[in-house]
Coordinates of C-alpha atoms (C1' of nucleotides) in Angstrom, one line a residue:
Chain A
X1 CA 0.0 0.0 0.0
X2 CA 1.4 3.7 -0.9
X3 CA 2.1 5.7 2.5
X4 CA -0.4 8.7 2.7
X5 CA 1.0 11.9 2.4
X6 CA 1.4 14.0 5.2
X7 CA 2.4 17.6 5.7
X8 CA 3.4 19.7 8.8
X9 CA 3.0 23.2 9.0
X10 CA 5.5 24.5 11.6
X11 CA 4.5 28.5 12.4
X12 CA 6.1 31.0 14.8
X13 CA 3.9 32.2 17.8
X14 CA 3.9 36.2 18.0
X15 CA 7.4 36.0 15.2
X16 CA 8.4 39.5 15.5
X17 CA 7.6 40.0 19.4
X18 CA 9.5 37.0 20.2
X19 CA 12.1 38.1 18.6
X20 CA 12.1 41.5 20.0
X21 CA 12.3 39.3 23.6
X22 CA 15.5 37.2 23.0
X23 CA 17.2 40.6 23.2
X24 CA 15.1 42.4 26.1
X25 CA 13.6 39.6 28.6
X26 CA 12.4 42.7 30.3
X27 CA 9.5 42.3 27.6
X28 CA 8.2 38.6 28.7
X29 CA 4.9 38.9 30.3
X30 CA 4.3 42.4 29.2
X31 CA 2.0 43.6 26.5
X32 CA 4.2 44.0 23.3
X33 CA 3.4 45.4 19.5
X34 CA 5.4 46.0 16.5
X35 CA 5.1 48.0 14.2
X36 CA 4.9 48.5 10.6
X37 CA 7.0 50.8 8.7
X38 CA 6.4 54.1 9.4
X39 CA 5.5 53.0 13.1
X40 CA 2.2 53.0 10.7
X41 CA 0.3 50.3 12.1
X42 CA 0.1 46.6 14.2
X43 CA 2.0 44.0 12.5
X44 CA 2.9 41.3 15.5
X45 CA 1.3 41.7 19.3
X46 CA 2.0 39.5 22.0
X47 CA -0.5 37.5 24.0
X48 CA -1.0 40.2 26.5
X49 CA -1.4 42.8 24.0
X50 CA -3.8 40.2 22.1
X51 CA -5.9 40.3 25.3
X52 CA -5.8 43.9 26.0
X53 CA -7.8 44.0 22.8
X54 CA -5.0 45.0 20.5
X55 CA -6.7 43.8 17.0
X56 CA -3.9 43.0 14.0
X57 CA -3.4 45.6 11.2
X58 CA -5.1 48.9 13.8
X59 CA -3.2 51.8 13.1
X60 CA -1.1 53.0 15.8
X61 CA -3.4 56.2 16.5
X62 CA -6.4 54.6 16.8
X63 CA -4.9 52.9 19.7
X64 CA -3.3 55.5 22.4
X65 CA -5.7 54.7 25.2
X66 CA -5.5 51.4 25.3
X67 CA -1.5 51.8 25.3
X68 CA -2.0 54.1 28.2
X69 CA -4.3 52.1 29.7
X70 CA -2.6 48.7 29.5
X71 CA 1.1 50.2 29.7
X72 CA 1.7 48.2 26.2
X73 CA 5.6 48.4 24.6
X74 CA 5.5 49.9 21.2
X75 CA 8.0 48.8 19.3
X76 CA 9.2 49.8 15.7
X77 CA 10.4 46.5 13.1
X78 CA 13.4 45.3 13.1
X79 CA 13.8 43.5 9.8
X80 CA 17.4 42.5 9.7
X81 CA 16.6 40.9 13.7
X82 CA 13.8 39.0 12.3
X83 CA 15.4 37.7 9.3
X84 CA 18.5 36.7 11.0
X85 CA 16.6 34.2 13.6
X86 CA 14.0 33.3 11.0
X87 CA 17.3 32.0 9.2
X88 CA 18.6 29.6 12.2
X89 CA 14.7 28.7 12.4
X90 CA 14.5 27.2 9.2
X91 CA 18.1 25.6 9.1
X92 CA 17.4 23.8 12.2
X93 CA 13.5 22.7 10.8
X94 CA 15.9 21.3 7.7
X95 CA 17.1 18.3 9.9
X96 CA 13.3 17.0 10.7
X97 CA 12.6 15.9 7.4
X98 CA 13.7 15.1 4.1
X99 CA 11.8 18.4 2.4
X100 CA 11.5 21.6 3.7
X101 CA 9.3 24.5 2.1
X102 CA 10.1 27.3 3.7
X103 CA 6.7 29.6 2.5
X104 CA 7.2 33.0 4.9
X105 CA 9.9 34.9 7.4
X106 CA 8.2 32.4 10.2
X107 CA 6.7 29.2 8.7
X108 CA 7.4 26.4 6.9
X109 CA 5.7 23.0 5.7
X110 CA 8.1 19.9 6.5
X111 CA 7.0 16.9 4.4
X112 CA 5.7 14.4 7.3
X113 CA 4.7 11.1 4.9
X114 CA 5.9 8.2 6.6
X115 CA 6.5 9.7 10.0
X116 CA 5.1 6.9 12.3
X117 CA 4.4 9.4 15.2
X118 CA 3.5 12.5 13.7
X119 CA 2.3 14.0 17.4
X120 CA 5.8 13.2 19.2
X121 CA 8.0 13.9 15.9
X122 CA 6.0 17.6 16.3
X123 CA 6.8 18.2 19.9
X124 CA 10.3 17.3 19.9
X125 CA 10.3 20.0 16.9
X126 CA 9.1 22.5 19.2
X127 CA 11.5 21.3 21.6
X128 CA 14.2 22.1 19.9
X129 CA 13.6 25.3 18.5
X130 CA 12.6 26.6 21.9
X131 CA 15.6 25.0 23.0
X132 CA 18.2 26.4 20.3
X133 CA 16.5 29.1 19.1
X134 CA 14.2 30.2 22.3
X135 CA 11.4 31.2 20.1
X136 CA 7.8 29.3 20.4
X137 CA 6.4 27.6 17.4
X138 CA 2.8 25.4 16.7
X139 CA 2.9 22.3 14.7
X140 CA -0.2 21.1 12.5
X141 CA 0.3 17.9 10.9
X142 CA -2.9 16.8 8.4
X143 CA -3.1 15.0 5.0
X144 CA -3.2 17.9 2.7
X145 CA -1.3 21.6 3.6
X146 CA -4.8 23.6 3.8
X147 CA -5.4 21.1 6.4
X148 CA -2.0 21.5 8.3
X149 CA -3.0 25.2 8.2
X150 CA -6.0 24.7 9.4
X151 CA -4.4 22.2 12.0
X152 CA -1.9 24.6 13.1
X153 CA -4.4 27.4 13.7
X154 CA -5.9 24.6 16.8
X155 CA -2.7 24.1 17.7
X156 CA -2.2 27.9 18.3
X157 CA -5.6 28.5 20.1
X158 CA -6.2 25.0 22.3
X159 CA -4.6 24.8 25.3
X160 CA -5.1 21.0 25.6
X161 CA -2.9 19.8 22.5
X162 CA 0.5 21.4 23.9
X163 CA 1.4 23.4 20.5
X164 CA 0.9 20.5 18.2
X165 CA -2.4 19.2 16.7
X166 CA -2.7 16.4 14.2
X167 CA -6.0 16.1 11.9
X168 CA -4.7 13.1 10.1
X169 CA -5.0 11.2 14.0
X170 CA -9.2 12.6 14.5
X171 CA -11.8 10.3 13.6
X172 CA -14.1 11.3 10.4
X173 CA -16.9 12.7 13.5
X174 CA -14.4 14.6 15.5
X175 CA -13.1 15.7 12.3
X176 CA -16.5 17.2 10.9
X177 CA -17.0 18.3 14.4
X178 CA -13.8 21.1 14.5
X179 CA -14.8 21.7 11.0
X180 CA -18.5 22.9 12.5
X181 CA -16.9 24.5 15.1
X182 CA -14.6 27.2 12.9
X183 CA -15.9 29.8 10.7
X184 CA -14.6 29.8 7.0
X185 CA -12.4 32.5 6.9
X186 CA -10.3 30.3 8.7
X187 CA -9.3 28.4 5.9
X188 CA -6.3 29.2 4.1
X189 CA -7.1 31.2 0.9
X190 CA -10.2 32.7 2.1
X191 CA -10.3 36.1 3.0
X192 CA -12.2 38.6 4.0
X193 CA -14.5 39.4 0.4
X194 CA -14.9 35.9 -0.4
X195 CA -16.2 35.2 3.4
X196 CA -18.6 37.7 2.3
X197 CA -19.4 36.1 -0.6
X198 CA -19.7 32.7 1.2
X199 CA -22.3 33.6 3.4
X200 CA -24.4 35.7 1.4
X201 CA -25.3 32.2 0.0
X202 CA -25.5 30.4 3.2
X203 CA -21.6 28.9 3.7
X204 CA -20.5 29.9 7.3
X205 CA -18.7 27.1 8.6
X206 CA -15.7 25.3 7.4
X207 CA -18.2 22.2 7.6
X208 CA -20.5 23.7 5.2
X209 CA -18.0 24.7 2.9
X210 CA -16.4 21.1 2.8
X211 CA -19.6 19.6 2.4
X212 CA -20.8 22.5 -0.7
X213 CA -21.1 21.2 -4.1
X214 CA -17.7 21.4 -5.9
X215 CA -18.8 21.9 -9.7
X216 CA -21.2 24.4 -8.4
X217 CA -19.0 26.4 -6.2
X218 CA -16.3 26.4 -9.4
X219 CA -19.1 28.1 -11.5
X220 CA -19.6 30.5 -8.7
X221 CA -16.6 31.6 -7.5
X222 CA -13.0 30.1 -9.0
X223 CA -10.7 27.3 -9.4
X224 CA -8.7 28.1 -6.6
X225 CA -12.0 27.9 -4.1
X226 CA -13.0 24.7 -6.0
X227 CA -9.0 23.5 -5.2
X228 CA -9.4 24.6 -1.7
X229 CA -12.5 22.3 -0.6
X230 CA -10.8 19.8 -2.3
X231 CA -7.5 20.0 0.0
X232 CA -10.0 20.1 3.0
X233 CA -11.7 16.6 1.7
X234 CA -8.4 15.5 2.3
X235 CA -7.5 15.2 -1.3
X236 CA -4.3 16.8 -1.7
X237 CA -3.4 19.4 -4.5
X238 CA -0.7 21.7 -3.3
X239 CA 2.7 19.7 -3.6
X240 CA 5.6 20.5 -1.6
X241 CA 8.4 23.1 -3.4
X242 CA 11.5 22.9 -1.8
X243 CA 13.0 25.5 -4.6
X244 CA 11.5 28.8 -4.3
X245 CA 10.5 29.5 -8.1
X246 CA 12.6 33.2 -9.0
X247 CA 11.1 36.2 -8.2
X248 CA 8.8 37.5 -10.9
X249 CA 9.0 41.4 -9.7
X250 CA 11.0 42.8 -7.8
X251 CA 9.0 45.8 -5.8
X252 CA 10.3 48.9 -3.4
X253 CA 8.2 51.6 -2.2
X254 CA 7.9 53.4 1.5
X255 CA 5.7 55.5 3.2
X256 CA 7.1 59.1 3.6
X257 CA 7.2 60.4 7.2
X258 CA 6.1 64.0 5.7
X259 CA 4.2 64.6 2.9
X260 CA 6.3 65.9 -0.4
X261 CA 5.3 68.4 -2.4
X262 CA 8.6 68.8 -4.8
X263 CA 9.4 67.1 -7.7
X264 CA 13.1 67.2 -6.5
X265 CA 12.4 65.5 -3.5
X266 CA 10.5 62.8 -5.0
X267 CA 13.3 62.0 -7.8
X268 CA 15.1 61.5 -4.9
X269 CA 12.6 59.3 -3.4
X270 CA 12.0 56.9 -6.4
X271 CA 16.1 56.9 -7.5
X272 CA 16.7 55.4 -3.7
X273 CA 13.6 52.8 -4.2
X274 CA 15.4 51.6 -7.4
X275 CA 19.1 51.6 -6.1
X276 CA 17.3 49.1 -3.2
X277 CA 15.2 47.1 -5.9
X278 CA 18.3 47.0 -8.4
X279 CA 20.5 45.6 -5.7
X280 CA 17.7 42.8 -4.9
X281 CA 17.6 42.3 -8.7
X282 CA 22.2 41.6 -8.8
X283 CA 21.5 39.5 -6.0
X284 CA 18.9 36.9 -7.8
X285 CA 21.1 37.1 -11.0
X286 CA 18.0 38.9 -13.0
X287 CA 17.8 41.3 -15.5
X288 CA 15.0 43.7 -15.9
X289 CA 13.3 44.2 -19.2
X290 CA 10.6 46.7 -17.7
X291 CA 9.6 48.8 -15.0
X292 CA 7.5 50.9 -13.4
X293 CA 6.7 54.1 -11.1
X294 CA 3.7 55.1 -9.1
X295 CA 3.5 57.9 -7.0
X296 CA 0.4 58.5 -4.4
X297 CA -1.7 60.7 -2.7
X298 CA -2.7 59.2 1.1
X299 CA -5.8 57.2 0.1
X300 CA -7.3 58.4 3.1
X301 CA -7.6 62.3 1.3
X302 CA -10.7 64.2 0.3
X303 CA -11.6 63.0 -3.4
X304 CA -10.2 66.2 -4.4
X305 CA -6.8 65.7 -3.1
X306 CA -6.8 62.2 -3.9
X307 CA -4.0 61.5 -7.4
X308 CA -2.6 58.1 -8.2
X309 CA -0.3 57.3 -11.0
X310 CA 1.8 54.9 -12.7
X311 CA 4.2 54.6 -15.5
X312 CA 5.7 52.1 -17.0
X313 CA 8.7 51.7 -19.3
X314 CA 10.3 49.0 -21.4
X315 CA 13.8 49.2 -21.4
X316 CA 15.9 48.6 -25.1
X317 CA 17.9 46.1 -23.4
X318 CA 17.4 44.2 -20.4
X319 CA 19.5 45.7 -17.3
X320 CA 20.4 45.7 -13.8
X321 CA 22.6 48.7 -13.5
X322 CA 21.4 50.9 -11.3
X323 CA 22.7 54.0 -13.1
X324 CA 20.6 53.1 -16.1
X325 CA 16.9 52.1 -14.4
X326 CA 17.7 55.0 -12.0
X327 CA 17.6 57.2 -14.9
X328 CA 14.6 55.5 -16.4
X329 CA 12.7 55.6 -13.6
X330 CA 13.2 59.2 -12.7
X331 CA 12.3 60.0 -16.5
X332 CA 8.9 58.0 -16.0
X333 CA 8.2 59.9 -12.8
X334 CA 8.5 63.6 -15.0
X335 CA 6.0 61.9 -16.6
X336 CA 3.3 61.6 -13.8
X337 CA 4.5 64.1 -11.4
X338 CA 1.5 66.8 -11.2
X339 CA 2.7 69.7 -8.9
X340 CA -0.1 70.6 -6.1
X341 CA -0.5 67.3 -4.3
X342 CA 0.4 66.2 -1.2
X343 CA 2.2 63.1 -1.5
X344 CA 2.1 60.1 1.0
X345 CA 3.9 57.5 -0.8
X346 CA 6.1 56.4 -3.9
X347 CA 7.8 53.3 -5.2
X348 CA 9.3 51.1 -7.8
X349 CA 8.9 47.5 -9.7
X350 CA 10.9 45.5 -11.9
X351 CA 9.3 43.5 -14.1
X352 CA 9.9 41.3 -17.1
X353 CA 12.7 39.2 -15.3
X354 CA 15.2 37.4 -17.3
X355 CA 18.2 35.3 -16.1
X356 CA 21.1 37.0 -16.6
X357 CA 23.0 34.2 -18.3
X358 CA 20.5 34.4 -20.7
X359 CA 21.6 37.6 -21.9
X360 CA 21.8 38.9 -25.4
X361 CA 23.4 41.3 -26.8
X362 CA 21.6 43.9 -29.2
X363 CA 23.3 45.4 -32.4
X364 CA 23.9 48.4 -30.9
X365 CA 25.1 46.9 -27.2
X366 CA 28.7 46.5 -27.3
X367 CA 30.0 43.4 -24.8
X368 CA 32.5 46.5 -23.6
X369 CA 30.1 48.8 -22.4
X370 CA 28.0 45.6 -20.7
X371 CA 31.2 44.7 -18.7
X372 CA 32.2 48.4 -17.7
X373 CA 28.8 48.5 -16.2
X374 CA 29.4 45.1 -14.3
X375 CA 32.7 46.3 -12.8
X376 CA 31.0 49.6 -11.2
X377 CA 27.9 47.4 -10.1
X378 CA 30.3 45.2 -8.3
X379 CA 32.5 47.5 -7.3
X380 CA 29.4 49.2 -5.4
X381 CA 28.0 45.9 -4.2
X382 CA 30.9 45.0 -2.7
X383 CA 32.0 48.4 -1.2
X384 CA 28.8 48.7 0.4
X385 CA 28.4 44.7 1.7
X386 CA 31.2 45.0 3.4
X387 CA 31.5 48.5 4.8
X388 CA 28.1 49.3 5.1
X389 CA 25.0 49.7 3.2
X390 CA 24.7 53.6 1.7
X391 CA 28.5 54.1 1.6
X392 CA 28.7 53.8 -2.1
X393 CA 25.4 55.4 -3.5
X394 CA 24.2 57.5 -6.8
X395 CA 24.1 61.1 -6.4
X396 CA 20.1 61.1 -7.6
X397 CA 19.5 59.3 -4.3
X398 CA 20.8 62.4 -2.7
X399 CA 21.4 63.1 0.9
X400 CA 19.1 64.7 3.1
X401 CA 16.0 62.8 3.1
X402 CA 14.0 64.9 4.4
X403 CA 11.1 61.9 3.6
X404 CA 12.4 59.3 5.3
X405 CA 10.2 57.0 7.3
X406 CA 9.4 57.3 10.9
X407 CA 11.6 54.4 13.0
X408 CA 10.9 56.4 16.4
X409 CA 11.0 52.7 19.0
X410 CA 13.5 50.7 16.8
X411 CA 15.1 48.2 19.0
X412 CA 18.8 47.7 17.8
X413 CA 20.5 45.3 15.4
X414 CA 21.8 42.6 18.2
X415 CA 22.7 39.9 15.6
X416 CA 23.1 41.7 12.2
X417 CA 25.5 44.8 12.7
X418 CA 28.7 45.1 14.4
X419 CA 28.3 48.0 16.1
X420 CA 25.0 47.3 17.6
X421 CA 26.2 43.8 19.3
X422 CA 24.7 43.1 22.7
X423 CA 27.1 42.9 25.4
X424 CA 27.1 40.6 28.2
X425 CA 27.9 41.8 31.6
X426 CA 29.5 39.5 34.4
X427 CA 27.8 40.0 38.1
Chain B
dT1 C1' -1.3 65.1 13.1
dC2 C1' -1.0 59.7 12.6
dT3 C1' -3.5 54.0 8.3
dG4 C1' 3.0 48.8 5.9
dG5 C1' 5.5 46.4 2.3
dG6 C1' 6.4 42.6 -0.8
dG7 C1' 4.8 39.1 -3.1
dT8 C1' 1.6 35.6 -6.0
dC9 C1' -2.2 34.1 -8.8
dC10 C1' -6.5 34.7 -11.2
dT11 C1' -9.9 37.1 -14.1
dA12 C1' -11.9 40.3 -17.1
dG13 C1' -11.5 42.8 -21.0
dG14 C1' -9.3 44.8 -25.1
dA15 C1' -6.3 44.1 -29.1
dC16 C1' -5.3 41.4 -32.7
dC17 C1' -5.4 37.5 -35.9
dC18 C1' -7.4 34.3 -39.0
Chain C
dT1 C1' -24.1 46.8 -48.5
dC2 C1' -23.4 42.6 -45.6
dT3 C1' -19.5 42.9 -40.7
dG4 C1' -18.7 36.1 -37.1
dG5 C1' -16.5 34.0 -33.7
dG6 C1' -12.9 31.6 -31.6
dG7 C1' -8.2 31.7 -30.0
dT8 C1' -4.2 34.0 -28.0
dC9 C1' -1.7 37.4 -25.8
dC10 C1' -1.3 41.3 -22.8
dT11 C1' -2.5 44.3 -19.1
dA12 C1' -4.8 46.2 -15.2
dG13 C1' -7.0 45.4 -11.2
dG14 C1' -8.6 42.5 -7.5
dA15 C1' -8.0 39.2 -3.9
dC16 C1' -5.2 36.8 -1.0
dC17 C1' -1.1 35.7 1.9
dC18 C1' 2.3 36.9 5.7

DNA sequence: TCTGGGGTCCTAGGACCC
DNA sequence: TCTGGGGTCCTAGGACCC
């Protein structure tokens, strides 16, 4: 007989807070946010802040009373923390299974098929990373990964199963049972319109979605929604990829912390987006054959104040030298820029992504002026790798950013820059 | 005063071709 | 004058995820 597939879906409890509290204990047991760029809004809250009634995704303003009230630590992200230990996460997941898809900065699926003890191969998992790594993860083990989803979001909010809940292990009544029990935007892949749309026709519970009528719920809403019931009957249809595919775009853009009027500060803006998107696109070994540049007013604006554009360019030959989508890009935004607006936010994409040994030259391309432009890329890459990022930089970014984002309760880089290391004092 | 950023996939609709 | 319909490709926009 074939083994049945199994999948485990290992996800990080509170990611960014817990890593905020490997640095600063101080914060265990206290209420504790993050924030988004721009200190904007919630993006991680810990269990205390979850119970003070901190909801995901509230912007920061809406929620200075309860701060007060509940004494809750704001925090501002950290990215280069939270990638780091997300790193050491995922290399010590690699040694619990034969496949690993790592799918976001704190989960992954582990490929679980022939594991004869899926509950005790999923607690000494959260052993171990507690142990090595000291951050707390959930396990959900099931037969398909909407299920393991599904099984991991128990795992999270049971107090009973110890962090780790298999579906695969229920029987078919307990199974319809939690299926009754949770509503259907807790399936993965349904969000908050189609929920909407779900029970404006009578589909409330994950049960009645699993038990609707496939061909009919196709006709009515898509293929993916018709794939989704079908990964909850147990039928699997997502496989594992252990390769993440390449990037199809390659996207910068901020919030300002002012609002910008000039065109002058905005060139400077969108030519500091690209040099960060271009140096993402040398890193995956991509060309760019395209791009584009939107500029915003805050959505949030009177209709009259409200402008939102985008251009987009095709480049003659496919590039990633800064110097040359830098100046594209700043071209595209004299295209858009209207003077009189206020605005809140600008940014970047590369699109049209080739392989850059896939490369060919045009007629009027000489193989010279290709490698001259290689030298100076590397030669800034390099430069700035090792001494810093922003020590080598193109004088269209310019220097006083007068737009920058707000980072008012950053916590430093403990395990990503030198100068920010913690030190350890002896008692 | 103050509302994130970076991705993917799917669909609808227009252009174009035969 | 009469002026189809199917296929394909591309793009913009929407929905979703974390």
């Amino acid at each position: 007989m074939a083994e049945a597939e199994r999948f485990a879906l290992i996800d990080c409890n509170n990611f960014y807070v817990s890593c905020e509290r490997l640095f600063n204990p101080k914060l265990e047991g206290r209420p504790v946010v993050v924030l988004s760029n721009n200190d904007g809004c919630v993006v991680s809250r810990s269990s205390e802040a979850k119970e003070a009634g901190v909801k995901m995704g509230v912007p920061l303003f809406k929620i200075t009373d309860l701060i007060k009230q509940h004494g809750i630590v704001t925090l501002s992200s950290n990215y280069a923390l939270y990638g780091d230990i997300s790193e050491r996460i995922m290399s010590i997941l690699r040694n619990f299974s034969p496949s690993q898809e790592i799918y976001s900065i704190d989960e992954c699926f582990l490929d679980f098929s022939g594991i004869a003890d899926g509950l005790a191969h999923g607690r000494l998992i959260r052993q171990t990373i507690k142990q090595q790594a000291g951050v707390p993860v959930c396990v959900g083990i099931a037969s398909t990964k909407t299920l393991a989803k599904l099984a991991n979001g128990t795992a999270k909010k049971s107090t009973e199963c110890g962090g780790v809940f298999d579906i695969s292990a229920l029987t078919d009544r307990q199974r319809l049972e939690l299926f009754a029990a949770a509503p259907v935007g807790d399936v993965w892949g349904i969000g908050r319109k189609l929920v909407e749309r779900l029970e404006a026709i009578g589909v409330h519970t994950v049960k009645e979605f699993h038990d609707s009528d496939l061909d009919k719920m196709k006709e009515l809403f898509s293929v993916v929604v018709e794939r989704t019931i079908r990964e909850l009957r147990g039928q699997s249809c997502l496989a594992m990829t252990e390769i993440a595919p390449v990037r199809k775009q390659i996207l910068s853009s901020r919030s300002f912390g002012t609002y910008v009027y000039e065109l002058g500060d905005l060139e400077q803006a969108v030519a500091t987006y690209m040099a960060t998107a271009a140096l993402k696109l040398r890193a995956d070994e991509s060309l760019a054959g395209a791009l584009q540049v939107f500029i915003k007013t805050n959505r949030y604006a009177a209709p009259e104040d409200l402008y939102s554009q985008t251009a987009t360019v095709t480049l003659k030959n496919p590039t990633d030298d800064s110097i040359q989508l830098v100046k594209a890009a700043i071209s595209a935004l004299r295209q858009i820029y209207k003077k009189g607006y206020a605005y809140q936010k600008a940014g970047v994409c590369l699109l049209d992504l080739s392989s850059i040994n896939e490369r060919q030259l045009s007629l009027f391309q000489s193989e010279a002026s290709v490698s001259r432009s290689e030298k100076i890329m590397k030669l800034m890459d390099a430069t700035n790798s090792t001494m810093g990022r922003g020590t080598l930089y193109l004088a269209a970014e310019g220097q006083n950013h007068r737009w920058q984002i707000k980072s008012n309760f950053k916590s430093p880089e403990y395990t990503t820059s030198w100068k920010e290391l913690p030190i350890a004092h002896a008692k």
